[in-house]
Tab-separated table of C-alpha atoms in Angstrom:
chain	number	residue	atom	x	y	z
A	365	MET	CA	53.310	66.050	18.431
A	366	ARG	CA	55.932	65.400	21.117
A	367	GLU	CA	58.324	64.028	18.488
A	368	GLN	CA	57.870	67.145	16.381
A	369	GLN	CA	58.619	69.356	19.390
A	370	ASP	CA	61.728	67.283	20.166
A	371	ASP	CA	62.924	67.626	16.553
A	372	ASP	CA	62.429	71.381	16.675
A	373	PHE	CA	64.282	71.656	19.973
A	374	GLY	CA	67.115	69.518	18.632
A	375	ARG	CA	67.353	71.700	15.542
A	376	ALA	CA	67.418	74.808	17.713
A	377	CYS	CA	70.206	73.257	19.812
A	378	ARG	CA	72.273	72.454	16.690
A	379	GLU	CA	71.912	75.981	15.360
A	380	TRP	CA	72.767	77.480	18.732
A	381	LEU	CA	75.834	75.248	19.207
A	382	LEU	CA	77.105	76.068	15.710
A	383	GLU	CA	76.679	79.775	16.408
A	384	ARG	CA	78.587	79.537	19.703
A	385	LEU	CA	81.456	77.605	18.110
A	386	ALA	CA	81.629	80.075	15.233
A	387	HIS	CA	81.751	82.846	17.842
A	388	TYR	CA	84.686	81.179	19.603
A	389	LEU	CA	86.623	80.416	16.409
A	390	ASN	CA	85.612	83.353	14.185
A	391	ARG	CA	84.727	80.903	11.403
A	392	PRO	CA	81.886	78.504	10.582
A	393	VAL	CA	82.118	74.865	11.681
A	394	GLU	CA	80.621	71.571	10.495
A	395	GLU	CA	78.023	69.870	12.674
A	396	THR	CA	79.526	66.420	11.964
A	397	ALA	CA	83.156	67.261	12.723
A	398	PRO	CA	84.587	66.050	16.078
A	399	LEU	CA	84.406	68.752	18.724
A	400	HIS	CA	87.941	67.983	19.881
A	401	GLU	CA	89.136	69.479	16.602
A	402	TYR	CA	87.667	72.802	17.692
A	403	LEU	CA	87.898	72.822	21.471
A	404	ASP	CA	90.524	72.350	24.101
A	405	SER	CA	89.495	71.512	27.674
A	406	VAL	CA	89.190	75.173	28.698
A	407	ALA	CA	87.008	76.055	25.708
A	408	ALA	CA	84.874	72.952	26.344
A	409	LEU	CA	84.206	74.095	29.905
A	410	SER	CA	83.300	77.545	28.612
A	411	LEU	CA	80.847	75.964	26.158
A	412	TYR	CA	79.358	73.952	29.032
A	413	GLY	CA	78.840	77.213	30.939
A	414	ASP	CA	77.090	78.730	27.917
A	415	ILE	CA	74.774	75.705	27.669
A	416	GLU	CA	73.983	75.909	31.395
A	417	ALA	CA	73.167	79.619	31.130
A	418	GLU	CA	70.993	79.221	28.024
A	419	PHE	CA	69.196	75.908	28.602
A	420	GLY	CA	69.698	75.035	32.260
A	421	PRO	CA	71.084	71.717	33.531
A	422	LEU	CA	70.789	69.615	30.369
A	423	VAL	CA	74.382	68.354	30.244
A	424	GLU	CA	77.450	67.692	32.369
A	425	PRO	CA	80.931	68.927	31.326
A	426	THR	CA	81.968	65.376	30.373
A	427	ASP	CA	79.029	65.040	27.971
A	428	ILE	CA	80.803	67.377	25.557
A	429	TRP	CA	83.362	64.594	24.991
A	430	LEU	CA	80.915	61.667	25.272
A	431	TYR	CA	78.809	63.185	22.453
A	432	PRO	CA	81.658	64.469	20.334
A	433	THR	CA	79.920	66.238	17.442
A	434	VAL	CA	77.455	69.122	17.374
A	435	ARG	CA	74.820	66.841	15.892
A	436	GLU	CA	75.228	64.189	18.586
A	437	LEU	CA	75.398	66.689	21.440
A	438	ALA	CA	72.275	68.497	20.187
A	439	ARG	CA	70.390	65.180	19.914
A	440	TYR	CA	71.404	64.301	23.480
A	441	MET	CA	70.271	67.724	24.734
A	442	ALA	CA	66.881	67.284	23.041
A	443	ASP	CA	66.501	63.812	24.558
A	444	ARG	CA	67.369	65.082	28.048
A	445	ASP	CA	64.884	67.932	27.644
A	446	ALA	CA	62.119	65.553	26.571
A	447	ARG	CA	62.736	63.192	29.521
A	448	ARG	CA	63.010	66.037	32.000
A	449	THR	CA	60.009	68.093	31.013
A	450	GLY	CA	57.612	65.267	30.199
A	451	SER	CA	54.261	66.127	28.672
A	452	GLN	CA	52.988	68.600	31.254
A	453	VAL	CA	54.714	71.818	32.233
A	454	ARG	CA	54.474	72.872	35.877
A	455	ALA	CA	56.040	76.307	36.180
A	456	ALA	CA	56.819	78.101	39.432
A	457	PHE	CA	57.365	81.874	39.394
A	458	VAL	CA	60.199	83.344	41.500
A	459	PHE	CA	60.231	87.146	41.722
A	460	THR	CA	63.565	88.980	41.988
A	461	GLY	CA	64.327	91.513	44.715
A	462	GLN	CA	65.916	94.953	44.845
A	463	GLY	CA	69.278	95.201	43.121
A	464	SER	CA	68.101	93.709	39.833
A	465	GLN	CA	66.914	97.091	38.525
A	466	HIS	CA	68.766	98.992	35.815
A	467	PRO	CA	68.030	102.032	33.600
A	468	GLY	CA	65.902	101.085	30.624
A	469	MET	CA	64.935	97.705	32.078
A	470	THR	CA	62.526	95.810	29.770
A	471	GLU	CA	62.536	98.731	27.315
A	472	GLY	CA	62.717	96.340	24.355
A	473	LEU	CA	59.746	94.380	25.631
A	474	TYR	CA	57.708	97.516	26.209
A	475	ARG	CA	58.307	98.783	22.674
A	476	ASN	CA	57.697	95.474	20.901
A	477	SER	CA	55.234	93.461	22.984
A	478	THR	CA	51.671	94.755	23.009
A	479	GLY	CA	50.698	92.506	25.897
A	480	TYR	CA	53.606	93.512	28.121
A	481	ARG	CA	53.093	97.185	27.286
A	482	GLY	CA	49.477	97.022	28.382
A	483	PHE	CA	50.262	95.366	31.712
A	484	LEU	CA	53.147	97.728	32.492
A	485	ASP	CA	50.924	100.710	31.703
A	486	GLU	CA	48.272	99.259	34.031
A	487	ALA	CA	50.753	98.934	36.908
A	488	ALA	CA	52.216	102.386	36.234
A	489	ALA	CA	48.747	103.935	36.394
A	490	ALA	CA	48.104	102.262	39.769
A	491	LEU	CA	51.404	103.616	41.114
A	492	ARG	CA	51.269	107.149	39.722
A	493	PRO	CA	49.102	108.721	42.471
A	494	TYR	CA	51.857	107.848	44.946
A	495	THR	CA	55.058	108.163	42.892
A	496	GLY	CA	54.069	111.440	41.215
A	497	LEU	CA	55.480	110.233	37.903
A	498	SER	CA	55.086	107.382	35.465
A	499	VAL	CA	57.473	104.511	36.057
A	500	VAL	CA	57.126	103.766	32.344
A	501	GLU	CA	58.544	107.191	31.482
A	502	LEU	CA	61.274	106.643	34.078
A	503	ILE	CA	62.243	103.371	32.412
A	504	LEU	CA	62.082	104.591	28.819
A	505	ALA	CA	64.138	107.687	29.661
A	506	ARG	CA	66.843	105.451	31.181
A	507	ASP	CA	66.638	107.736	34.174
A	508	PRO	CA	69.354	107.028	36.790
A	509	ARG	CA	66.775	107.803	39.492
A	510	ILE	CA	65.721	104.189	38.988
A	511	HIS	CA	68.319	103.435	41.698
A	512	GLN	CA	66.617	105.662	44.282
A	513	THR	CA	64.717	103.395	46.644
A	514	ALA	CA	61.501	105.439	46.452
A	515	LEU	CA	61.402	104.720	42.708
A	516	THR	CA	63.285	101.428	42.550
A	517	GLN	CA	60.684	99.476	44.479
A	518	PRO	CA	57.626	100.721	42.541
A	519	ALA	CA	59.415	100.265	39.205
A	520	LEU	CA	60.495	96.717	40.043
A	521	PHE	CA	57.005	95.849	41.229
A	522	ALA	CA	55.496	97.194	38.004
A	523	VAL	CA	57.949	95.303	35.796
A	524	GLU	CA	57.502	92.030	37.647
A	525	TYR	CA	53.715	92.320	37.723
A	526	ALA	CA	53.692	93.005	33.963
A	527	LEU	CA	56.079	90.148	33.156
A	528	ALA	CA	54.020	87.654	35.154
A	529	ARG	CA	50.727	88.801	33.640
A	530	THR	CA	52.272	88.565	30.167
A	531	LEU	CA	53.227	84.951	30.780
A	532	GLU	CA	49.760	84.200	32.135
A	533	GLU	CA	48.216	85.757	29.029
A	534	ALA	CA	50.325	83.306	27.016
A	535	ASP	CA	48.795	80.459	29.072
A	536	VAL	CA	51.750	80.012	31.440
A	537	HIS	CA	50.094	79.782	34.860
A	538	PRO	CA	52.252	79.280	37.945
A	539	VAL	CA	51.741	76.305	40.235
A	540	ALA	CA	53.432	78.291	43.040
A	541	VAL	CA	55.083	81.662	43.658
A	542	LEU	CA	57.978	82.960	45.740
A	543	GLY	CA	59.360	86.494	46.054
A	544	HIS	CA	62.716	87.809	47.261
A	545	GLY	CA	62.296	91.000	49.329
A	546	ILE	CA	60.285	93.543	47.353
A	547	GLY	CA	59.485	90.699	44.927
A	548	GLU	CA	57.058	89.311	47.513
A	549	PHE	CA	54.573	92.064	46.693
A	550	ALA	CA	54.390	91.056	43.035
A	551	ALA	CA	54.210	87.391	44.075
A	552	ALA	CA	51.321	88.128	46.458
A	553	THR	CA	49.480	90.089	43.769
A	554	ILE	CA	49.814	87.324	41.196
A	555	ALA	CA	48.696	84.828	43.864
A	556	GLY	CA	45.560	86.885	44.553
A	557	SER	CA	46.395	87.900	48.119
A	558	LEU	CA	46.751	91.600	47.205
A	559	THR	CA	44.871	93.587	44.598
A	560	LEU	CA	46.907	95.668	42.175
A	561	PRO	CA	45.735	99.010	43.693
A	562	ASP	CA	46.525	97.893	47.245
A	563	ALA	CA	49.895	96.444	46.314
A	564	ALA	CA	50.815	99.600	44.383
A	565	LYS	CA	50.019	101.769	47.396
A	566	LEU	CA	51.981	99.573	49.799
A	567	VAL	CA	55.028	99.318	47.538
A	568	ALA	CA	55.154	103.062	46.841
A	569	LEU	CA	54.806	104.009	50.516
A	570	ARG	CA	57.315	101.348	51.583
A	571	GLY	CA	59.934	102.721	49.190
A	572	ALA	CA	59.263	106.333	50.159
A	573	PHE	CA	59.489	105.601	53.877
A	574	MET	CA	62.808	103.814	53.380
A	575	GLN	CA	64.178	106.543	51.125
A	576	TYR	CA	63.988	109.115	53.893
A	577	LEU	CA	65.709	107.054	56.540
A	578	PRO	CA	69.113	108.428	57.582
A	579	SER	CA	71.932	107.185	55.362
A	580	GLY	CA	74.949	105.362	56.737
A	581	GLY	CA	73.826	101.758	56.525
A	582	GLY	CA	75.314	99.145	54.265
A	583	MET	CA	74.986	95.573	53.085
A	584	MET	CA	77.711	92.978	52.681
A	585	ALA	CA	77.669	89.523	51.063
A	586	ALA	CA	79.877	86.810	52.515
A	587	CYS	CA	80.492	83.136	51.773
A	588	ILE	CA	79.465	81.956	55.238
A	589	THR	CA	76.682	79.817	56.702
A	590	PRO	CA	73.727	81.371	58.549
A	591	TYR	CA	75.112	79.908	61.789
A	592	GLU	CA	78.465	81.623	61.278
A	593	ALA	CA	76.624	84.839	60.464
A	594	ALA	CA	74.531	84.601	63.634
A	595	GLU	CA	77.681	84.311	65.737
A	596	LEU	CA	79.226	87.337	64.047
A	597	VAL	CA	76.210	89.639	64.445
A	598	ALA	CA	75.662	88.641	68.082
A	599	ASP	CA	78.269	91.202	69.123
A	600	GLU	CA	77.028	93.856	66.684
A	601	PRO	CA	73.508	95.045	67.651
A	602	GLY	CA	73.402	97.395	64.665
A	603	VAL	CA	73.933	94.559	62.168
A	604	GLY	CA	71.606	91.735	61.220
A	605	ILE	CA	71.297	88.906	58.740
A	606	SER	CA	69.613	90.367	55.693
A	607	ALA	CA	69.319	87.373	53.375
A	608	ILE	CA	70.162	83.687	53.241
A	609	ASN	CA	70.414	82.836	49.565
A	610	ALA	CA	72.209	79.495	49.769
A	611	ALA	CA	73.945	77.216	52.259
A	612	LYS	CA	77.036	79.436	52.196
A	613	SER	CA	75.735	82.667	50.696
A	614	THR	CA	74.609	85.104	53.382
A	615	VAL	CA	74.066	88.866	53.270
A	616	LEU	CA	74.609	91.018	56.357
A	617	SER	CA	73.010	94.431	56.695
A	618	GLY	CA	73.216	97.379	59.094
A	619	ASP	CA	75.651	99.865	60.531
A	620	ARG	CA	78.695	100.306	58.265
A	621	ALA	CA	81.169	100.418	61.132
A	622	GLY	CA	79.788	97.131	62.432
A	623	LEU	CA	80.006	95.570	58.990
A	624	GLU	CA	83.631	96.639	58.689
A	625	ARG	CA	84.461	95.043	62.023
A	626	ILE	CA	82.847	91.807	60.881
A	627	GLU	CA	84.729	92.025	57.595
A	628	ASP	CA	88.020	92.293	59.509
A	629	ARG	CA	87.151	89.211	61.559
A	630	LEU	CA	86.294	87.239	58.429
A	631	ALA	CA	89.493	88.388	56.706
A	632	GLU	CA	91.444	86.754	59.534
A	633	ARG	CA	89.778	83.465	58.523
A	634	GLY	CA	90.547	84.026	54.849
A	635	VAL	CA	86.918	84.806	53.965
A	636	ARG	CA	86.402	87.637	51.516
A	637	CYS	CA	83.351	89.896	51.599
A	638	ARG	CA	81.648	92.021	48.967
A	639	HIS	CA	79.947	95.292	49.862
A	640	LEU	CA	76.736	95.860	47.900
A	641	THR	CA	75.890	99.143	46.200
A	642	VAL	CA	72.832	100.200	48.183
A	643	THR	CA	71.406	103.396	49.618
A	644	HIS	CA	70.210	101.825	52.873
A	645	ALA	CA	70.620	98.733	55.024
A	646	PHE	CA	67.538	96.767	53.937
A	647	HIS	CA	66.124	93.971	56.122
A	648	SER	CA	68.204	95.144	59.077
A	649	PRO	CA	67.649	96.739	62.504
A	650	LEU	CA	68.135	100.137	60.812
A	651	MET	CA	64.743	99.667	59.147
A	652	ALA	CA	62.987	99.798	62.543
A	653	PRO	CA	61.942	103.498	62.287
A	654	VAL	CA	59.871	102.640	59.202
A	655	VAL	CA	57.855	99.959	60.986
A	656	PRO	CA	55.254	102.094	62.866
A	657	LYS	CA	54.511	104.301	59.856
A	658	PHE	CA	54.168	101.366	57.506
A	659	GLU	CA	52.100	99.377	60.000
A	660	ALA	CA	49.668	102.292	60.341
A	661	VAL	CA	49.064	102.147	56.573
A	662	VAL	CA	48.954	98.407	56.006
A	663	ARG	CA	46.619	97.585	58.906
A	664	ARG	CA	43.834	99.575	57.212
A	665	MET	CA	44.120	97.518	54.033
A	666	PRO	CA	42.275	94.313	53.336
A	667	GLY	CA	44.334	91.260	52.614
A	668	GLY	CA	43.637	87.642	52.031
A	669	ALA	CA	45.063	84.177	51.675
A	670	ALA	CA	46.877	83.423	48.455
A	671	GLN	CA	44.854	81.507	45.880
A	672	LEU	CA	47.841	79.363	44.926
A	673	PRO	CA	50.848	78.107	46.934
A	674	PHE	CA	52.791	81.101	48.312
A	675	TYR	CA	56.278	80.357	49.615
A	676	SER	CA	57.207	83.016	52.120
A	677	THR	CA	60.784	84.254	52.360
A	678	VAL	CA	59.871	85.762	55.736
A	679	HIS	CA	59.116	82.330	57.216
A	680	GLY	CA	61.089	80.210	54.752
A	681	ARG	CA	58.123	77.943	53.982
A	682	LEU	CA	54.690	77.626	52.451
A	683	VAL	CA	52.138	79.878	54.157
A	684	THR	CA	48.391	79.367	53.937
A	685	GLU	CA	47.246	82.029	56.394
A	686	PRO	CA	46.111	85.449	55.076
A	687	LEU	CA	48.901	87.937	54.367
A	688	LEU	CA	47.812	90.800	56.598
A	689	ALA	CA	49.472	93.753	58.341
A	690	PRO	CA	51.656	91.729	60.749
A	691	TYR	CA	53.193	89.837	57.837
A	692	TRP	CA	54.116	92.874	55.730
A	693	THR	CA	55.363	94.751	58.808
A	694	GLU	CA	57.612	91.887	59.858
A	695	GLN	CA	58.888	91.659	56.294
A	696	LEU	CA	60.597	95.060	56.643
A	697	THR	CA	63.223	93.860	59.110
A	698	ALA	CA	63.143	90.055	58.820
A	699	PRO	CA	65.920	88.217	56.969
A	700	VAL	CA	65.028	87.033	53.476
A	701	ARG	CA	65.018	83.246	53.931
A	702	PHE	CA	65.225	82.550	50.224
A	703	ALA	CA	67.173	79.292	50.453
A	704	ASP	CA	64.694	77.654	52.848
A	705	ALA	CA	61.633	78.788	50.895
A	706	ALA	CA	63.090	77.790	47.518
A	707	ARG	CA	64.140	74.325	48.696
A	708	GLN	CA	60.655	73.676	50.071
A	709	LEU	CA	59.037	74.883	46.864
A	710	LEU	CA	61.213	72.567	44.759
A	711	ALA	CA	60.580	69.586	47.045
A	712	GLN	CA	56.862	70.071	47.602
A	713	GLN	CA	55.665	71.355	44.234
A	714	THR	CA	58.123	69.431	41.999
A	715	PRO	CA	57.924	72.021	39.209
A	716	THR	CA	59.222	71.098	35.772
A	717	HIS	CA	60.287	74.742	35.272
A	718	VAL	CA	61.174	77.642	37.539
A	719	VAL	CA	60.899	81.052	35.893
A	720	GLU	CA	62.712	83.997	37.441
A	721	ILE	CA	60.489	87.044	37.041
A	722	GLY	CA	62.602	90.199	36.996
A	723	PRO	CA	64.543	92.548	34.710
A	724	ARG	CA	67.717	90.418	34.823
A	725	PRO	CA	68.705	87.040	36.298
A	726	VAL	CA	69.895	87.076	39.897
A	727	LEU	CA	68.325	84.043	41.565
A	728	THR	CA	68.523	81.561	38.668
A	729	PRO	CA	72.066	80.319	39.510
A	730	TYR	CA	71.005	79.555	43.107
A	731	LEU	CA	67.897	77.734	41.894
A	732	ARG	CA	69.874	75.639	39.409
A	733	ARG	CA	72.342	74.553	42.072
A	734	MET	CA	69.495	73.640	44.443
A	735	GLY	CA	67.737	71.556	41.795
A	736	GLY	CA	70.869	69.880	40.400
A	737	THR	CA	70.954	68.051	37.089
A	738	ALA	CA	67.767	66.136	37.941
A	739	GLY	CA	65.892	69.282	38.949
A	740	PRO	CA	63.617	71.618	37.018
A	741	VAL	CA	64.577	73.797	34.098
A	742	CYS	CA	65.459	77.189	35.565
A	743	LEU	CA	65.237	80.118	33.199
A	744	PRO	CA	64.958	83.894	33.550
A	745	VAL	CA	62.181	85.640	31.677
A	746	CYS	CA	64.640	88.502	30.965
A	747	GLN	CA	68.333	87.966	30.241
A	748	GLY	CA	69.227	91.610	30.876
A	749	PRO	CA	69.202	95.071	29.300
A	750	HIS	CA	68.847	93.819	25.732
A	751	SER	CA	65.959	91.392	26.265
A	752	ASP	CA	63.108	91.965	23.845
A	753	ALA	CA	59.934	90.377	22.554
A	754	VAL	CA	61.877	87.743	20.597
A	755	ASP	CA	63.562	86.569	23.792
A	756	LEU	CA	60.208	86.495	25.571
A	757	ALA	CA	58.751	84.388	22.759
A	758	GLY	CA	61.602	81.935	23.257
A	759	VAL	CA	60.810	81.623	26.960
A	760	ILE	CA	57.121	81.102	26.237
A	761	SER	CA	57.995	78.464	23.638
A	762	ALA	CA	60.266	76.684	26.148
A	763	LEU	CA	57.255	76.576	28.467
A	764	ASP	CA	55.086	74.925	25.787
A	765	ALA	CA	52.769	77.921	25.672
A	766	GLY	CA	51.746	80.682	23.310
A	767	PRO	CA	51.241	80.744	19.527
A	768	LEU	CA	54.571	79.040	18.679
A	769	ALA	CA	53.829	76.059	20.886
A	770	ALA	CA	50.300	75.880	19.492
A	771	ALA	CA	51.719	75.824	15.957
A	772	LEU	CA	54.071	73.010	16.900
A	773	ALA	CA	51.233	71.054	18.488
A	774	GLY	CA	49.277	71.229	15.259
A	775	ALA	CA	52.218	70.219	13.075
């Protein structure tokens, strides 16, 4: 059975490599011809990047020359996949945060996957009493209001809940969960800490409360360490650290004037910054006016401990205590400690796969770098606006689940 799966994966790799080379050269190529006849060093690095994006860390750039034909490279990729994944898949789910939304997100899945459609409809129904409209209709209409915080957060929650439930229906059950920002609500729901109705209410109210905060805040990404960021914000009370995504990938959030002063200071050091397209300064001191209103709502709601390992990006670690009002209130202004939480998840749970649950990949590159070539396979459940049911079937197959995997097992 394992040999049959390896053969099928190797065949899929050969076909994919031949397609990519034909794309580069605008002509078909032979699988036995030396790759150096087709590729120079720049094109070889580009092919390596394509392999990394499609399959995760199966190869190193030098492997393209060590295994010099499509047939040999595909066989090596299949062998690496077999050794890495072993016989038992242990998948962790990582839920994307705000900023991953886009008009029409998961439209192809909704139209062509009965399972996903049912779960998205379920989440939309739970949200509708608070949003006043169907997030499904918002998505299918490609409505630009998807970028308004009051609708962004409910829509993202619904999509991520539906994607996770669809994977579970295909027998992909997470060994642990982690959520970035608003993604924590979907993670907590899948982990059993929040019910769908309670999570829908909290997410909708959270987004609405934030929407009506005064504008004027901003967010800025910089290639600096958290320690450097802490020094910079010490003199700017209106600015805080919003997210720590990697060792040198930090997001600052707060008053725009303060951010611009910090940007000037970093420019003197030769550090460039990137301002994010946001309506408000999330996870910053400017969120403080939302706290009492949100706390008044969440403290009346039941909550519980997660039924599977929940890695908190508020605390940057595994939490076993119930996720109650103090947790969700603190989450509004606390930095997203993604890097700490993700590293602990990888070290403690040793997943064979990490699946990014969201409408497009945002966190997958960080996760791949953390895991390295010996780490888990990191793959997004959605590649972007054009993802459909065929792409989802490929992800499920890569996770040894669903009808395709069952067919292979019986071969």
